[in-house]
mmCIF file of C-alpha atoms in Angstrom:
data_model
loop_
_atom_site.group_PDB
_atom_site.id
_atom_site.type_symbol
_atom_site.label_atom_id
_atom_site.label_comp_id
_atom_site.label_asym_id
_atom_site.label_seq_id
_atom_site.Cartn_x
_atom_site.Cartn_y
_atom_site.Cartn_z
ATOM 1 C CA UNK G 264 373.779 181.250 147.178
ATOM 2 C CA UNK G 265 372.491 182.552 144.019
ATOM 3 C CA UNK G 266 370.654 180.910 140.851
ATOM 4 C CA UNK G 267 374.561 179.494 139.272
ATOM 5 C CA UNK G 268 375.037 177.962 143.229
ATOM 6 C CA UNK G 269 374.001 174.002 142.671
ATOM 7 C CA UNK G 270 371.342 172.985 142.614
ATOM 8 C CA UNK G 271 371.435 169.468 145.298
ATOM 9 C CA UNK G 272 368.213 167.097 145.505
ATOM 10 C CA UNK G 273 367.316 165.589 148.401
ATOM 11 C CA UNK G 274 364.817 161.849 148.155
ATOM 12 C CA UNK G 275 364.183 160.200 150.969
ATOM 13 C CA UNK G 276 363.115 156.395 150.326
ATOM 14 C CA UNK G 277 360.673 156.740 153.338
ATOM 15 C CA UNK G 278 357.382 158.346 153.873
ATOM 16 C CA UNK G 279 356.560 157.276 156.847
ATOM 17 C CA UNK G 280 355.879 159.961 158.947
ATOM 18 C CA UNK G 281 358.411 161.004 161.656
ATOM 19 C CA UNK G 282 361.048 158.839 159.713
ATOM 20 C CA UNK G 283 364.336 158.513 161.075
ATOM 21 C CA UNK G 284 365.388 158.614 157.173
ATOM 22 C CA UNK G 285 363.570 162.124 156.522
ATOM 23 C CA UNK G 286 364.856 163.875 159.573
ATOM 24 C CA UNK G 287 368.356 162.282 158.734
ATOM 25 C CA UNK G 288 367.962 163.952 155.634
ATOM 26 C CA UNK G 289 366.860 167.338 156.415
ATOM 27 C CA UNK G 290 370.098 167.738 158.583
ATOM 28 C CA UNK G 291 372.012 166.624 155.605
ATOM 29 C CA UNK G 292 370.448 169.138 152.759
ATOM 30 C CA UNK G 293 370.453 171.960 156.048
ATOM 31 C CA UNK G 294 374.328 171.973 156.019
ATOM 32 C CA UNK G 295 374.288 171.412 152.196
ATOM 33 C CA UNK G 296 372.893 175.166 151.894
ATOM 34 C CA UNK G 297 374.578 176.318 155.199
ATOM 35 C CA UNK G 298 377.840 175.486 152.321
ATOM 36 C CA UNK G 299 375.885 177.465 149.364
ATOM 37 C CA UNK G 300 374.016 174.922 147.904
ATOM 38 C CA UNK G 301 370.542 175.482 146.966
ATOM 39 C CA UNK G 302 368.686 172.513 147.918
ATOM 40 C CA UNK G 303 364.460 170.766 147.715
ATOM 41 C CA UNK G 304 363.453 167.479 148.648
ATOM 42 C CA UNK G 305 360.806 165.869 146.573
ATOM 43 C CA UNK G 306 358.449 164.816 148.288
ATOM 44 C CA UNK G 307 357.177 161.479 148.034
ATOM 45 C CA UNK G 308 353.913 159.675 149.672
ATOM 46 C CA UNK G 309 353.605 155.974 149.162
ATOM 47 C CA UNK G 310 351.731 156.377 146.155
ATOM 48 C CA UNK G 311 353.357 159.206 144.439
ATOM 49 C CA UNK G 312 354.648 156.170 142.042
ATOM 50 C CA UNK G 313 352.811 153.286 141.126
ATOM 51 C CA UNK G 314 354.842 150.079 141.092
ATOM 52 C CA UNK G 315 357.067 150.324 137.662
ATOM 53 C CA UNK G 316 355.660 148.074 134.919
ATOM 54 C CA UNK G 317 355.155 149.403 131.424
ATOM 55 C CA UNK G 318 351.891 148.161 131.164
ATOM 56 C CA UNK G 319 350.846 149.956 133.331
ATOM 57 C CA UNK G 320 352.373 153.156 131.768
ATOM 58 C CA UNK G 321 350.686 152.322 128.190
ATOM 59 C CA UNK G 322 347.291 151.605 129.427
ATOM 60 C CA UNK G 323 347.095 154.861 132.301
ATOM 61 C CA UNK G 324 350.055 156.622 131.318
ATOM 62 C CA UNK G 325 352.633 158.302 133.311
ATOM 63 C CA UNK G 326 351.962 159.206 137.153
ATOM 64 C CA UNK G 327 350.616 163.174 137.609
ATOM 65 C CA UNK G 328 353.681 164.828 139.183
ATOM 66 C CA UNK G 329 356.436 162.629 137.022
ATOM 67 C CA UNK G 330 357.045 165.813 134.861
ATOM 68 C CA UNK G 331 357.704 168.309 137.555
ATOM 69 C CA UNK G 332 359.825 165.861 139.916
ATOM 70 C CA UNK G 333 361.839 164.655 136.529
ATOM 71 C CA UNK G 334 362.559 168.260 135.579
ATOM 72 C CA UNK G 335 363.665 168.972 139.429
ATOM 73 C CA UNK G 336 365.675 165.821 138.791
ATOM 74 C CA UNK G 337 367.228 166.872 134.880
ATOM 75 C CA UNK G 338 368.296 170.283 136.396
ATOM 76 C CA UNK G 339 369.950 168.598 139.390
ATOM 77 C CA UNK G 340 373.589 169.174 140.030
ATOM 78 C CA UNK G 341 373.977 166.202 142.428
ATOM 79 C CA UNK G 342 371.623 164.263 145.265
ATOM 80 C CA UNK G 343 371.261 163.421 148.746
ATOM 81 C CA UNK G 344 369.243 160.167 149.265
ATOM 82 C CA UNK G 345 368.947 158.438 152.657
ATOM 83 C CA UNK G 346 366.623 155.318 152.378
ATOM 84 C CA UNK G 347 365.719 152.590 155.576
ATOM 85 C CA UNK G 348 366.695 148.873 154.140
ATOM 86 C CA UNK G 349 363.790 146.960 153.902
ATOM 87 C CA UNK G 350 365.439 143.129 153.004
ATOM 88 C CA UNK G 351 368.752 144.092 152.366
ATOM 89 C CA UNK G 352 367.740 146.260 149.768
ATOM 90 C CA UNK G 353 366.227 149.728 149.350
ATOM 91 C CA UNK G 354 362.464 150.355 149.707
ATOM 92 C CA UNK G 355 359.972 150.073 146.937
ATOM 93 C CA UNK G 356 359.163 153.548 147.000
ATOM 94 C CA UNK G 357 363.195 154.826 146.431
ATOM 95 C CA UNK G 358 363.493 151.972 144.052
ATOM 96 C CA UNK G 359 360.400 153.271 141.936
ATOM 97 C CA UNK G 360 361.303 156.566 142.126
ATOM 98 C CA UNK G 361 364.615 155.375 140.189
ATOM 99 C CA UNK G 362 362.804 153.499 137.569
ATOM 100 C CA UNK G 363 360.151 156.073 136.627
ATOM 101 C CA UNK G 364 362.253 158.897 136.752
ATOM 102 C CA UNK G 365 365.118 157.867 134.725
ATOM 103 C CA UNK G 366 362.064 156.293 131.376
ATOM 104 C CA UNK G 367 362.789 158.607 128.584
ATOM 105 C CA UNK G 368 360.186 161.683 128.471
ATOM 106 C CA UNK G 369 359.109 163.689 125.031
ATOM 107 C CA UNK G 370 357.915 166.326 127.964
ATOM 108 C CA UNK G 371 361.061 166.413 129.977
ATOM 109 C CA UNK G 372 363.631 165.627 128.263
ATOM 110 C CA UNK G 373 367.286 165.348 129.651
ATOM 111 C CA UNK G 374 369.836 162.726 131.547
ATOM 112 C CA UNK G 375 368.296 162.699 135.653
ATOM 113 C CA UNK G 376 370.751 160.708 136.974
ATOM 114 C CA UNK G 377 374.087 159.887 134.693
ATOM 115 C CA UNK G 378 377.249 161.801 135.500
ATOM 116 C CA UNK G 379 375.603 162.805 139.181
ATOM 117 C CA UNK G 380 377.246 162.482 142.238
ATOM 118 C CA UNK G 381 375.417 161.406 144.614
ATOM 119 C CA UNK G 382 375.661 161.182 148.368
ATOM 120 C CA UNK G 383 374.145 158.427 150.411
ATOM 121 C CA UNK G 384 372.440 157.678 153.553
ATOM 122 C CA UNK G 385 370.976 155.656 155.267
ATOM 123 C CA UNK G 386 369.426 155.733 158.959
ATOM 124 C CA UNK G 387 368.066 152.523 160.785
ATOM 125 C CA UNK G 388 367.027 151.596 164.572
ATOM 126 C CA UNK G 389 369.618 148.586 164.742
ATOM 127 C CA UNK G 390 373.472 148.469 165.039
ATOM 128 C CA UNK G 391 374.259 148.270 161.108
ATOM 129 C CA UNK G 392 372.969 151.640 160.714
ATOM 130 C CA UNK G 393 371.027 150.241 157.161
ATOM 131 C CA UNK G 394 374.782 149.704 155.391
ATOM 132 C CA UNK G 395 373.794 146.308 153.433
ATOM 133 C CA UNK G 396 370.985 148.761 151.565
ATOM 134 C CA UNK G 397 373.380 151.271 151.050
ATOM 135 C CA UNK G 398 375.345 148.667 149.407
ATOM 136 C CA UNK G 399 372.277 147.884 146.556
ATOM 137 C CA UNK G 400 371.631 151.644 146.435
ATOM 138 C CA UNK G 401 375.705 151.620 145.037
ATOM 139 C CA UNK G 402 375.105 149.018 142.317
ATOM 140 C CA UNK G 403 371.762 150.493 141.299
ATOM 141 C CA UNK G 404 372.953 153.919 140.958
ATOM 142 C CA UNK G 405 376.408 153.315 139.590
ATOM 143 C CA UNK G 406 374.455 150.910 136.762
ATOM 144 C CA UNK G 407 372.632 154.490 135.705
ATOM 145 C CA UNK G 408 375.585 156.096 136.093
ATOM 146 C CA UNK G 409 376.074 158.179 138.887
ATOM 147 C CA UNK G 410 379.022 158.883 140.986
ATOM 148 C CA UNK G 411 379.144 157.926 144.145
ATOM 149 C CA UNK G 412 380.068 160.745 146.609
ATOM 150 C CA UNK G 413 382.715 158.170 148.112
ATOM 151 C CA UNK G 414 381.553 159.727 151.587
ATOM 152 C CA UNK G 415 378.408 157.700 152.483
ATOM 153 C CA UNK G 416 376.929 157.043 156.544
ATOM 154 C CA UNK G 417 375.067 154.590 157.600
ATOM 155 C CA UNK G 418 373.335 156.208 160.693
ATOM 156 C CA UNK G 419 372.862 153.513 163.425
ATOM 157 C CA UNK G 420 370.557 153.543 166.839
ATOM 158 C CA UNK G 421 368.670 156.128 165.136
ATOM 159 C CA UNK G 422 366.032 155.437 168.295
ATOM 160 C CA UNK G 423 368.759 156.441 171.062
ATOM 161 C CA UNK G 424 370.612 159.880 168.615
ATOM 162 C CA UNK G 425 367.551 161.325 167.521
ATOM 163 C CA UNK G 426 364.935 163.698 169.033
ATOM 164 C CA UNK G 427 362.268 165.226 167.645
ATOM 165 C CA UNK G 428 363.328 164.682 163.917
ATOM 166 C CA UNK G 429 366.588 166.303 165.158
ATOM 167 C CA UNK G 430 370.174 164.631 165.397
ATOM 168 C CA UNK G 431 370.680 164.757 169.126
ATOM 169 C CA UNK G 432 374.465 162.857 168.381
ATOM 170 C CA UNK G 433 377.174 165.266 167.725
ATOM 171 C CA UNK G 434 379.617 162.308 165.937
ATOM 172 C CA UNK G 435 376.272 161.333 164.393
ATOM 173 C CA UNK G 436 375.590 164.881 163.136
ATOM 174 C CA UNK G 437 379.426 165.472 161.772
ATOM 175 C CA UNK G 438 378.512 161.998 159.790
ATOM 176 C CA UNK G 439 376.091 163.632 158.328
ATOM 177 C CA UNK G 440 377.367 167.085 157.738
ATOM 178 C CA UNK G 441 380.711 165.218 155.739
ATOM 179 C CA UNK G 442 378.336 163.704 153.606
ATOM 180 C CA UNK G 443 376.580 166.776 152.687
ATOM 181 C CA UNK G 444 379.836 168.269 152.646
ATOM 182 C CA UNK G 445 381.768 166.269 149.990
ATOM 183 C CA UNK G 446 378.669 166.323 147.814
ATOM 184 C CA UNK G 447 378.538 169.538 147.440
ATOM 185 C CA UNK G 448 382.120 169.944 146.682
ATOM 186 C CA UNK G 449 381.558 167.455 143.857
ATOM 187 C CA UNK G 450 379.109 169.634 142.186
ATOM 188 C CA UNK G 451 380.938 173.191 142.077
#
């Protein structure tokens, strides 16, 4: 891995301690790194970004970590995004991330999303694995001009297929690996 290796940025739509989505994202990022990519996960908590509102931006300015996160996104060659499904869509944390980072910036110019590939993962304790959330994310990210990798995975029955933050089901692990591998391929 060198400075010219592709930079994959990981984004988790869940800030919950012990998040299944974070466990699966960590697995995918480790696989991308094993394939030669540089990897960096954006650490978000529930208060990293307030609900997006232009009035807040005018009144209070930009969130404190926005420039740091936006710079990482501008430098990214691709993204791995894992998010639970909340009422058929992505989480508020993830949507606020997209809304704030996509804002034009004089301090951190550049394009954070357009023309960049993204691999999508969703994890759920249910049987559908959050597939509706992936469908909604696909629509949002395509609108931003991102290239959906063509390989995504809705990881179902998370309680049965993970233990202590690790994937325990070989089939599930191989599907997550395939999402990461396809993304690394698209960034080279």
